[in-house]
mmCIF file of N, CA, C and O in Angstrom:
data_model
loop_
_atom_site.group_PDB
_atom_site.id
_atom_site.type_symbol
_atom_site.label_atom_id
_atom_site.label_comp_id
_atom_site.label_asym_id
_atom_site.label_seq_id
_atom_site.Cartn_x
_atom_site.Cartn_y
_atom_site.Cartn_z
ATOM 1 N N UNK R 1 25.807 18.192 -47.364
ATOM 2 C CA UNK R 1 25.005 17.219 -46.654
ATOM 3 C C UNK R 1 25.619 16.970 -45.277
ATOM 4 O O UNK R 1 26.828 16.962 -45.114
ATOM 5 N N UNK R 2 24.782 16.761 -44.311
ATOM 6 C CA UNK R 2 25.264 16.475 -42.954
ATOM 7 C C UNK R 2 25.726 15.025 -42.871
ATOM 8 O O UNK R 2 25.160 14.141 -43.502
ATOM 9 N N UNK R 3 26.757 14.816 -42.085
ATOM 10 C CA UNK R 3 27.220 13.433 -41.943
ATOM 11 C C UNK R 3 26.392 12.714 -40.875
ATOM 12 O O UNK R 3 25.579 13.322 -40.178
ATOM 13 N N UNK R 4 26.605 11.436 -40.748
ATOM 14 C CA UNK R 4 25.782 10.603 -39.846
ATOM 15 C C UNK R 4 25.938 11.027 -38.385
ATOM 16 O O UNK R 4 24.982 10.976 -37.624
ATOM 17 N N UNK R 5 27.126 11.459 -37.982
ATOM 18 C CA UNK R 5 27.333 11.895 -36.598
ATOM 19 C C UNK R 5 26.480 13.098 -36.251
ATOM 20 O O UNK R 5 25.901 13.182 -35.173
ATOM 21 N N UNK R 6 26.398 14.045 -37.189
ATOM 22 C CA UNK R 6 25.568 15.226 -36.963
ATOM 23 C C UNK R 6 24.096 14.846 -36.840
ATOM 24 O O UNK R 6 23.365 15.383 -36.011
ATOM 25 N N UNK R 7 23.668 13.923 -37.681
ATOM 26 C CA UNK R 7 22.265 13.516 -37.641
ATOM 27 C C UNK R 7 21.917 12.834 -36.319
ATOM 28 O O UNK R 7 20.814 13.039 -35.784
ATOM 29 N N UNK R 8 22.843 12.055 -35.789
ATOM 30 C CA UNK R 8 22.587 11.396 -34.500
ATOM 31 C C UNK R 8 22.470 12.426 -33.388
ATOM 32 O O UNK R 8 21.609 12.310 -32.516
ATOM 33 N N UNK R 9 23.319 13.441 -33.411
ATOM 34 C CA UNK R 9 23.258 14.497 -32.397
ATOM 35 C C UNK R 9 21.953 15.267 -32.524
ATOM 36 O O UNK R 9 21.286 15.542 -31.528
ATOM 37 N N UNK R 10 21.574 15.610 -33.739
ATOM 38 C CA UNK R 10 20.325 16.343 -33.949
ATOM 39 C C UNK R 10 19.118 15.514 -33.531
ATOM 40 O O UNK R 10 18.169 16.036 -32.941
ATOM 41 N N UNK R 11 19.159 14.223 -33.831
ATOM 42 C CA UNK R 11 18.050 13.345 -33.459
ATOM 43 C C UNK R 11 17.933 13.255 -31.940
ATOM 44 O O UNK R 11 16.828 13.291 -31.395
ATOM 45 N N UNK R 12 19.057 13.165 -31.246
ATOM 46 C CA UNK R 12 19.037 13.096 -29.786
ATOM 47 C C UNK R 12 18.496 14.393 -29.196
ATOM 48 O O UNK R 12 17.687 14.383 -28.258
ATOM 49 N N UNK R 13 18.924 15.524 -29.746
ATOM 50 C CA UNK R 13 18.440 16.820 -29.267
ATOM 51 C C UNK R 13 16.936 16.955 -29.517
ATOM 52 O O UNK R 13 16.190 17.424 -28.654
ATOM 53 N N UNK R 14 16.501 16.563 -30.702
ATOM 54 C CA UNK R 14 15.085 16.630 -31.046
ATOM 55 C C UNK R 14 14.250 15.796 -30.077
ATOM 56 O O UNK R 14 13.209 16.239 -29.597
ATOM 57 N N UNK R 15 14.723 14.603 -29.762
ATOM 58 C CA UNK R 15 14.001 13.723 -28.846
ATOM 59 C C UNK R 15 13.890 14.352 -27.463
ATOM 60 O O UNK R 15 12.830 14.305 -26.833
ATOM 61 N N UNK R 16 14.966 14.975 -27.000
ATOM 62 C CA UNK R 16 14.932 15.633 -25.685
ATOM 63 C C UNK R 16 13.975 16.817 -25.683
ATOM 64 O O UNK R 16 13.217 17.008 -24.731
ATOM 65 N N UNK R 17 14.001 17.623 -26.739
ATOM 66 C CA UNK R 17 13.129 18.795 -26.819
ATOM 67 C C UNK R 17 11.662 18.366 -26.854
ATOM 68 O O UNK R 17 10.820 18.949 -26.166
ATOM 69 N N UNK R 18 11.335 17.348 -27.627
ATOM 70 C CA UNK R 18 9.950 16.862 -27.694
ATOM 71 C C UNK R 18 9.508 16.347 -26.322
ATOM 72 O O UNK R 18 8.380 16.580 -25.895
ATOM 73 N N UNK R 19 10.396 15.657 -25.620
ATOM 74 C CA UNK R 19 10.066 15.180 -24.276
ATOM 75 C C UNK R 19 9.784 16.317 -23.321
ATOM 76 O O UNK R 19 8.830 16.274 -22.544
ATOM 77 N N UNK R 20 10.606 17.369 -23.372
ATOM 78 C CA UNK R 20 10.392 18.535 -22.512
ATOM 79 C C UNK R 20 9.066 19.204 -22.854
ATOM 80 O O UNK R 20 8.321 19.624 -21.960
ATOM 81 N N UNK R 21 8.744 19.312 -24.134
ATOM 82 C CA UNK R 21 7.481 19.931 -24.528
ATOM 83 C C UNK R 21 6.278 19.120 -24.058
ATOM 84 O O UNK R 21 5.267 19.694 -23.638
ATOM 85 N N UNK R 22 6.379 17.802 -24.115
ATOM 86 C CA UNK R 22 5.279 16.954 -23.643
ATOM 87 C C UNK R 22 5.034 17.167 -22.158
ATOM 88 O O UNK R 22 3.900 17.395 -21.722
ATOM 89 N N UNK R 23 6.109 17.088 -21.364
ATOM 90 C CA UNK R 23 5.955 17.271 -19.923
ATOM 91 C C UNK R 23 5.570 18.709 -19.587
ATOM 92 O O UNK R 23 4.817 18.952 -18.647
ATOM 93 N N UNK R 24 6.037 19.661 -20.364
ATOM 94 C CA UNK R 24 5.667 21.058 -20.160
ATOM 95 C C UNK R 24 4.190 21.285 -20.407
ATOM 96 O O UNK R 24 3.534 22.032 -19.680
ATOM 97 N N UNK R 25 3.655 20.643 -21.439
ATOM 98 C CA UNK R 25 2.228 20.780 -21.745
ATOM 99 C C UNK R 25 1.383 20.187 -20.618
ATOM 100 O O UNK R 25 0.378 20.781 -20.202
ATOM 101 N N UNK R 26 1.787 19.041 -20.105
ATOM 102 C CA UNK R 26 1.063 18.418 -18.996
ATOM 103 C C UNK R 26 1.142 19.305 -17.752
ATOM 104 O O UNK R 26 0.134 19.511 -17.064
ATOM 105 N N UNK R 27 2.318 19.854 -17.471
ATOM 106 C CA UNK R 27 2.486 20.726 -16.306
ATOM 107 C C UNK R 27 1.618 21.972 -16.444
ATOM 108 O O UNK R 27 0.985 22.405 -15.471
ATOM 109 N N UNK R 28 1.568 22.570 -17.626
ATOM 110 C CA UNK R 28 0.724 23.756 -17.841
ATOM 111 C C UNK R 28 -0.744 23.426 -17.634
ATOM 112 O O UNK R 28 -1.498 24.221 -17.054
ATOM 113 N N UNK R 29 -1.171 22.264 -18.109
ATOM 114 C CA UNK R 29 -2.564 21.861 -17.926
ATOM 115 C C UNK R 29 -2.882 21.704 -16.447
ATOM 116 O O UNK R 29 -3.931 22.164 -15.978
ATOM 117 N N UNK R 30 -1.995 21.075 -15.693
ATOM 118 C CA UNK R 30 -2.226 20.874 -14.260
ATOM 119 C C UNK R 30 -2.261 22.212 -13.528
ATOM 120 O O UNK R 30 -3.131 22.445 -12.681
ATOM 121 N N UNK R 31 -1.347 23.106 -13.863
ATOM 122 C CA UNK R 31 -1.322 24.427 -13.220
ATOM 123 C C UNK R 31 -2.583 25.203 -13.563
ATOM 124 O O UNK R 31 -3.191 25.830 -12.684
ATOM 125 N N UNK R 32 -2.991 25.183 -14.829
ATOM 126 C CA UNK R 32 -4.212 25.894 -15.229
ATOM 127 C C UNK R 32 -5.428 25.319 -14.516
ATOM 128 O O UNK R 32 -6.303 26.063 -14.053
ATOM 129 N N UNK R 33 -5.499 23.998 -14.400
ATOM 130 C CA UNK R 33 -6.610 23.371 -13.696
ATOM 131 C C UNK R 33 -6.630 23.798 -12.230
ATOM 132 O O UNK R 33 -7.688 24.111 -11.677
ATOM 133 N N UNK R 34 -5.460 23.836 -11.592
ATOM 134 C CA UNK R 34 -5.376 24.238 -10.194
ATOM 135 C C UNK R 34 -5.804 25.698 -10.014
ATOM 136 O O UNK R 34 -6.512 26.033 -9.058
ATOM 137 N N UNK R 35 -5.413 26.568 -10.930
ATOM 138 C CA UNK R 35 -5.790 27.980 -10.830
ATOM 139 C C UNK R 35 -7.299 28.129 -10.982
ATOM 140 O O UNK R 35 -7.935 28.850 -10.208
ATOM 141 N N UNK R 36 -7.873 27.452 -11.950
ATOM 142 C CA UNK R 36 -9.329 27.525 -12.141
ATOM 143 C C UNK R 36 -10.044 26.977 -10.928
ATOM 144 O O UNK R 36 -11.033 27.530 -10.457
ATOM 145 N N UNK R 37 -9.540 25.884 -10.373
ATOM 146 C CA UNK R 37 -10.139 25.281 -9.179
ATOM 147 C C UNK R 37 -10.063 26.234 -7.993
ATOM 148 O O UNK R 37 -11.031 26.379 -7.238
ATOM 149 N N UNK R 38 -8.923 26.905 -7.816
ATOM 150 C CA UNK R 38 -8.782 27.854 -6.714
ATOM 151 C C UNK R 38 -9.681 29.065 -6.900
ATOM 152 O O UNK R 38 -10.258 29.579 -5.922
ATOM 153 N N UNK R 39 -9.811 29.543 -8.122
ATOM 154 C CA UNK R 39 -10.659 30.710 -8.372
ATOM 155 C C UNK R 39 -12.125 30.370 -8.154
ATOM 156 O O UNK R 39 -12.885 31.189 -7.616
ATOM 157 N N UNK R 40 -12.523 29.166 -8.540
ATOM 158 C CA UNK R 40 -13.930 28.790 -8.401
ATOM 159 C C UNK R 40 -14.332 28.634 -6.941
ATOM 160 O O UNK R 40 -15.503 28.743 -6.608
ATOM 161 N N UNK R 41 -13.381 28.354 -6.065
ATOM 162 C CA UNK R 41 -13.655 28.250 -4.638
ATOM 163 C C UNK R 41 -14.342 26.964 -4.226
ATOM 164 O O UNK R 41 -14.948 26.889 -3.167
ATOM 165 N N UNK R 42 -14.264 25.942 -5.023
ATOM 166 C CA UNK R 42 -14.928 24.676 -4.670
ATOM 167 C C UNK R 42 -13.958 23.666 -4.173
ATOM 168 O O UNK R 42 -12.856 23.595 -4.390
#
C-alpha cells in the first residue's frame, strides 16, 4: 500500500495534469476555430 506522502504527491501531479489538459483543450478549440475562420475567408 502507498503511504500518505506518496498519495499527496500523486494527487498534486494529477491536479496539475488535469489543469494542463483543460487549458490544452481550450487552446486547441481556439486554434481550430481560427484555422476554420481563416480558411473560410470571412
